[in-house]
mmCIF file of C-alpha atoms in Angstrom:
data_model
loop_
_atom_site.group_PDB
_atom_site.id
_atom_site.type_symbol
_atom_site.label_atom_id
_atom_site.label_comp_id
_atom_site.label_asym_id
_atom_site.label_seq_id
_atom_site.Cartn_x
_atom_site.Cartn_y
_atom_site.Cartn_z
ATOM 1 C CA MET U 1 -6.878 -23.638 24.459
ATOM 2 C CA ASP U 2 -8.764 -25.899 22.013
ATOM 3 C CA ASN U 3 -11.176 -23.085 21.159
ATOM 4 C CA ILE U 4 -8.621 -20.289 20.896
ATOM 5 C CA PHE U 5 -7.230 -20.183 17.383
ATOM 6 C CA THR U 6 -4.196 -18.313 16.101
ATOM 7 C CA GLU U 7 -4.245 -16.740 12.658
ATOM 8 C CA GLU U 8 -1.611 -17.780 10.126
ATOM 9 C CA ASN U 9 0.869 -15.015 10.981
ATOM 10 C CA GLY U 10 0.833 -15.861 14.688
ATOM 11 C CA ALA U 11 0.101 -12.250 15.639
ATOM 12 C CA TYR U 12 -3.577 -12.491 16.637
ATOM 13 C CA SER U 13 -5.887 -15.054 18.179
ATOM 14 C CA ILE U 14 -9.645 -15.483 18.137
ATOM 15 C CA ASP U 15 -11.278 -16.798 21.297
ATOM 16 C CA CYS U 16 -14.142 -19.149 20.450
ATOM 17 C CA THR U 17 -14.721 -20.534 23.943
ATOM 18 C CA ASN U 18 -18.250 -19.048 23.872
ATOM 19 C CA ALA U 19 -19.119 -20.893 20.661
ATOM 20 C CA VAL U 20 -21.462 -23.870 20.396
ATOM 21 C CA TRP U 21 -18.832 -25.302 18.027
ATOM 22 C CA SER U 22 -15.813 -23.868 16.235
ATOM 23 C CA SER U 23 -12.950 -24.993 14.038
ATOM 24 C CA ASP U 24 -9.840 -23.817 12.255
ATOM 25 C CA LYS U 25 -9.211 -27.231 10.648
ATOM 26 C CA MET U 26 -10.788 -26.768 7.222
ATOM 27 C CA HIS U 27 -7.500 -26.115 5.419
ATOM 28 C CA LYS U 28 -5.829 -29.176 6.957
ATOM 29 C CA ASP U 29 -8.837 -31.385 6.262
ATOM 30 C CA TYR U 30 -8.926 -30.291 2.612
ATOM 31 C CA GLN U 31 -5.179 -30.943 2.270
ATOM 32 C CA ASP U 32 -5.449 -34.338 3.976
ATOM 33 C CA ALA U 33 -8.181 -35.280 1.493
ATOM 34 C CA GLY U 34 -5.969 -34.229 -1.420
ATOM 35 C CA ILE U 35 -8.393 -31.636 -2.715
ATOM 36 C CA HIS U 36 -7.238 -28.205 -3.723
ATOM 37 C CA ILE U 37 -10.109 -25.890 -3.039
ATOM 38 C CA ASN U 38 -10.283 -22.702 -1.015
ATOM 39 C CA ASP U 39 -11.089 -22.507 2.662
ATOM 40 C CA VAL U 40 -12.066 -19.890 5.202
ATOM 41 C CA ASP U 41 -9.907 -19.415 8.253
ATOM 42 C CA PHE U 42 -12.419 -20.040 11.032
ATOM 43 C CA LEU U 43 -15.880 -21.507 11.469
ATOM 44 C CA ILE U 44 -17.890 -20.428 14.501
ATOM 45 C CA GLU U 45 -21.301 -21.750 15.426
ATOM 46 C CA ASP U 46 -23.484 -19.878 17.871
ATOM 47 C CA LEU U 47 -27.079 -20.593 18.846
ATOM 48 C CA ASN U 48 -28.488 -19.037 15.675
ATOM 49 C CA CYS U 49 -26.041 -19.462 12.811
ATOM 50 C CA ILE U 50 -22.646 -20.424 11.469
ATOM 51 C CA LEU U 51 -20.082 -17.677 10.999
ATOM 52 C CA MET U 52 -17.624 -18.309 8.179
ATOM 53 C CA VAL U 53 -14.710 -16.060 9.063
ATOM 54 C CA GLU U 54 -12.001 -15.077 6.602
ATOM 55 C CA TYR U 55 -9.137 -13.061 8.124
ATOM 56 C CA LYS U 56 -6.557 -10.940 6.311
ATOM 57 C CA ASN U 57 -4.200 -8.526 8.001
ATOM 58 C CA ALA U 58 -1.798 -6.572 5.789
ATOM 59 C CA ASN U 59 -1.083 -4.105 8.622
ATOM 60 C CA LEU U 60 1.281 -6.398 10.489
ATOM 61 C CA PRO U 61 4.828 -5.144 11.069
ATOM 62 C CA ASN U 62 6.287 -8.159 9.227
ATOM 63 C CA ALA U 63 3.870 -7.920 6.270
ATOM 64 C CA VAL U 64 5.697 -8.069 2.958
ATOM 65 C CA ASN U 65 4.865 -4.996 0.854
ATOM 66 C CA PRO U 66 1.515 -4.171 2.518
ATOM 67 C CA GLN U 67 0.955 -1.212 0.186
ATOM 68 C CA ALA U 68 0.713 -3.664 -2.719
ATOM 69 C CA PHE U 69 -2.224 -5.498 -1.117
ATOM 70 C CA SER U 70 -5.307 -4.627 -3.125
ATOM 71 C CA PRO U 71 -8.510 -6.068 -1.630
ATOM 72 C CA PHE U 72 -10.538 -4.616 -4.538
ATOM 73 C CA SER U 73 -8.602 -6.353 -7.300
ATOM 74 C CA ASP U 74 -10.690 -8.740 -9.370
ATOM 75 C CA LYS U 75 -8.428 -11.609 -8.330
ATOM 76 C CA LYS U 76 -8.742 -10.913 -4.582
ATOM 77 C CA VAL U 77 -12.519 -10.470 -4.782
ATOM 78 C CA SER U 78 -12.794 -13.721 -6.723
ATOM 79 C CA ILE U 79 -10.677 -15.620 -4.185
ATOM 80 C CA VAL U 80 -12.625 -14.285 -1.195
ATOM 81 C CA SER U 81 -15.973 -15.136 -2.784
ATOM 82 C CA ARG U 82 -14.695 -18.565 -3.881
ATOM 83 C CA LYS U 83 -13.750 -19.334 -0.269
ATOM 84 C CA PHE U 84 -17.405 -19.005 0.694
ATOM 85 C CA TYR U 85 -18.586 -21.440 -1.981
ATOM 86 C CA ASP U 86 -15.848 -23.971 -1.262
ATOM 87 C CA ALA U 87 -16.517 -23.854 2.483
ATOM 88 C CA LEU U 88 -20.198 -24.764 2.013
ATOM 89 C CA HIS U 89 -19.192 -28.362 1.176
ATOM 90 C CA TYR U 90 -17.324 -28.638 4.447
ATOM 91 C CA LEU U 91 -20.289 -27.427 6.500
ATOM 92 C CA ARG U 92 -22.684 -29.779 4.754
ATOM 93 C CA LEU U 93 -20.409 -32.779 5.316
ATOM 94 C CA LEU U 94 -20.306 -31.894 9.013
ATOM 95 C CA GLY U 95 -24.099 -31.705 9.113
ATOM 96 C CA LYS U 96 -24.052 -27.984 9.887
ATOM 97 C CA GLU U 97 -27.358 -26.700 8.508
ATOM 98 C CA LYS U 98 -27.828 -23.420 10.379
ATOM 99 C CA PRO U 99 -28.000 -20.136 8.437
ATOM 100 C CA VAL U 100 -24.590 -18.925 7.275
ATOM 101 C CA GLN U 101 -23.052 -15.503 7.672
ATOM 102 C CA TYR U 102 -19.771 -14.731 5.903
ATOM 103 C CA ILE U 103 -17.522 -12.298 7.754
ATOM 104 C CA TYR U 104 -14.338 -10.964 6.163
ATOM 105 C CA ILE U 105 -12.118 -9.402 8.819
ATOM 106 C CA LEU U 106 -9.817 -7.110 6.916
ATOM 107 C CA GLU U 107 -6.961 -4.885 8.005
ATOM 108 C CA TYR U 108 -4.893 -3.126 5.363
ATOM 109 C CA PRO U 109 -3.104 0.211 4.883
ATOM 110 C CA ASN U 110 -5.543 3.097 4.431
ATOM 111 C CA GLY U 111 -8.531 0.816 5.010
ATOM 112 C CA ASP U 112 -11.536 2.553 6.518
ATOM 113 C CA VAL U 113 -15.218 1.858 7.149
ATOM 114 C CA THR U 114 -16.254 3.349 3.791
ATOM 115 C CA MET U 115 -13.843 1.137 1.862
ATOM 116 C CA ARG U 116 -14.935 -1.941 3.804
ATOM 117 C CA LYS U 117 -18.598 -1.225 3.049
ATOM 118 C CA ARG U 118 -17.763 -0.733 -0.609
ATOM 119 C CA LEU U 119 -15.950 -4.064 -0.636
ATOM 120 C CA ARG U 120 -18.878 -5.738 1.162
ATOM 121 C CA ASN U 121 -21.230 -4.462 -1.548
ATOM 122 C CA ARG U 122 -18.945 -5.773 -4.280
ATOM 123 C CA LEU U 123 -18.660 -9.192 -2.612
ATOM 124 C CA LYS U 124 -22.429 -9.318 -2.213
ATOM 125 C CA LEU U 125 -22.715 -9.308 -6.009
ATOM 126 C CA GLU U 126 -20.421 -12.360 -6.211
ATOM 127 C CA LEU U 127 -22.281 -14.354 -3.555
ATOM 128 C CA PRO U 128 -25.593 -16.200 -4.062
ATOM 129 C CA PHE U 129 -27.979 -13.591 -2.625
ATOM 130 C CA LEU U 130 -29.850 -12.972 -5.882
ATOM 131 C CA LEU U 131 -29.689 -16.642 -6.881
ATOM 132 C CA GLN U 132 -31.383 -17.766 -3.679
ATOM 133 C CA GLU U 133 -34.061 -15.101 -4.163
ATOM 134 C CA ASN U 134 -34.673 -16.255 -7.734
ATOM 135 C CA ILE U 135 -34.733 -20.026 -7.252
ATOM 136 C CA GLY U 136 -34.350 -20.732 -3.549
ATOM 137 C CA ASN U 137 -38.009 -21.231 -2.652
ATOM 138 C CA GLY U 138 -37.109 -19.978 0.812
ATOM 139 C CA LYS U 139 -33.853 -21.970 1.055
ATOM 140 C CA ARG U 140 -30.790 -19.876 1.729
ATOM 141 C CA LEU U 141 -27.101 -20.504 1.245
ATOM 142 C CA ILE U 142 -26.087 -17.232 2.890
ATOM 143 C CA ASP U 143 -27.845 -14.768 5.169
ATOM 144 C CA LYS U 144 -25.282 -11.992 5.442
ATOM 145 C CA ILE U 145 -21.885 -10.719 4.305
ATOM 146 C CA GLU U 146 -19.836 -8.299 6.400
ATOM 147 C CA VAL U 147 -16.390 -6.767 5.916
ATOM 148 C CA LEU U 148 -15.099 -5.563 9.279
ATOM 149 C CA SER U 149 -11.928 -4.377 10.941
ATOM 150 C CA ILE U 150 -10.705 -6.155 14.054
ATOM 151 C CA SER U 151 -12.047 -3.350 16.247
ATOM 152 C CA GLU U 152 -15.452 -3.430 14.501
ATOM 153 C CA TRP U 153 -15.598 -7.185 15.076
ATOM 154 C CA ASN U 154 -14.667 -6.857 18.753
ATOM 155 C CA GLU U 155 -17.113 -3.985 19.357
ATOM 156 C CA ASP U 156 -20.043 -5.820 17.783
ATOM 157 C CA ARG U 157 -22.546 -7.174 20.328
ATOM 158 C CA ARG U 158 -22.630 -10.590 18.655
ATOM 159 C CA TYR U 159 -19.188 -11.092 17.114
ATOM 160 C CA GLY U 160 -17.438 -9.586 20.136
ATOM 161 C CA LYS U 161 -18.325 -12.757 22.057
ATOM 162 C CA PHE U 162 -15.428 -14.237 20.076
ATOM 163 C CA PRO U 163 -12.775 -11.549 20.637
ATOM 164 C CA ILE U 164 -9.738 -11.140 18.445
ATOM 165 C CA LYS U 165 -6.674 -10.154 20.438
ATOM 166 C CA GLU U 166 -3.095 -9.400 19.634
ATOM 167 C CA ILE U 167 -0.775 -12.086 20.969
ATOM 168 C CA GLN U 168 1.733 -10.575 23.353
ATOM 169 C CA PHE U 169 5.249 -11.926 23.140
#
């Protein structure tokens, strides 16, 4: 069970047993070090890259006021993009130098593929894609950003190797 992680609400798990390496310890490690920066929920390394995975599910039965969740608000977009930048330090300290893909798994009322793609495009503007083109000399901080539902994640040929499942009680 070391490579099966439960999200913060305890409703879903992500199975990382097929990963080269994985972790859900970033938040704890940042707290233990006394630093107050943002973290992503899961890190998953496969043969080719590191997946930074941020998970948000406002569709849970016990979610408080899910209709008020606004993934497009300036504040939410800023927080999600900040999590990417703050997580880079963690990867570098662990010696993880593979290309990075940032995946935001998002479930919320009235969310659909069009809205997720729109959000992905907005996040792309906040992440260092243009910066690395302008000054990177071939070095990259990020290779890809995706905003996916749980089912899109599970159905993907690559990400589906790390399935997200509802925990049955």
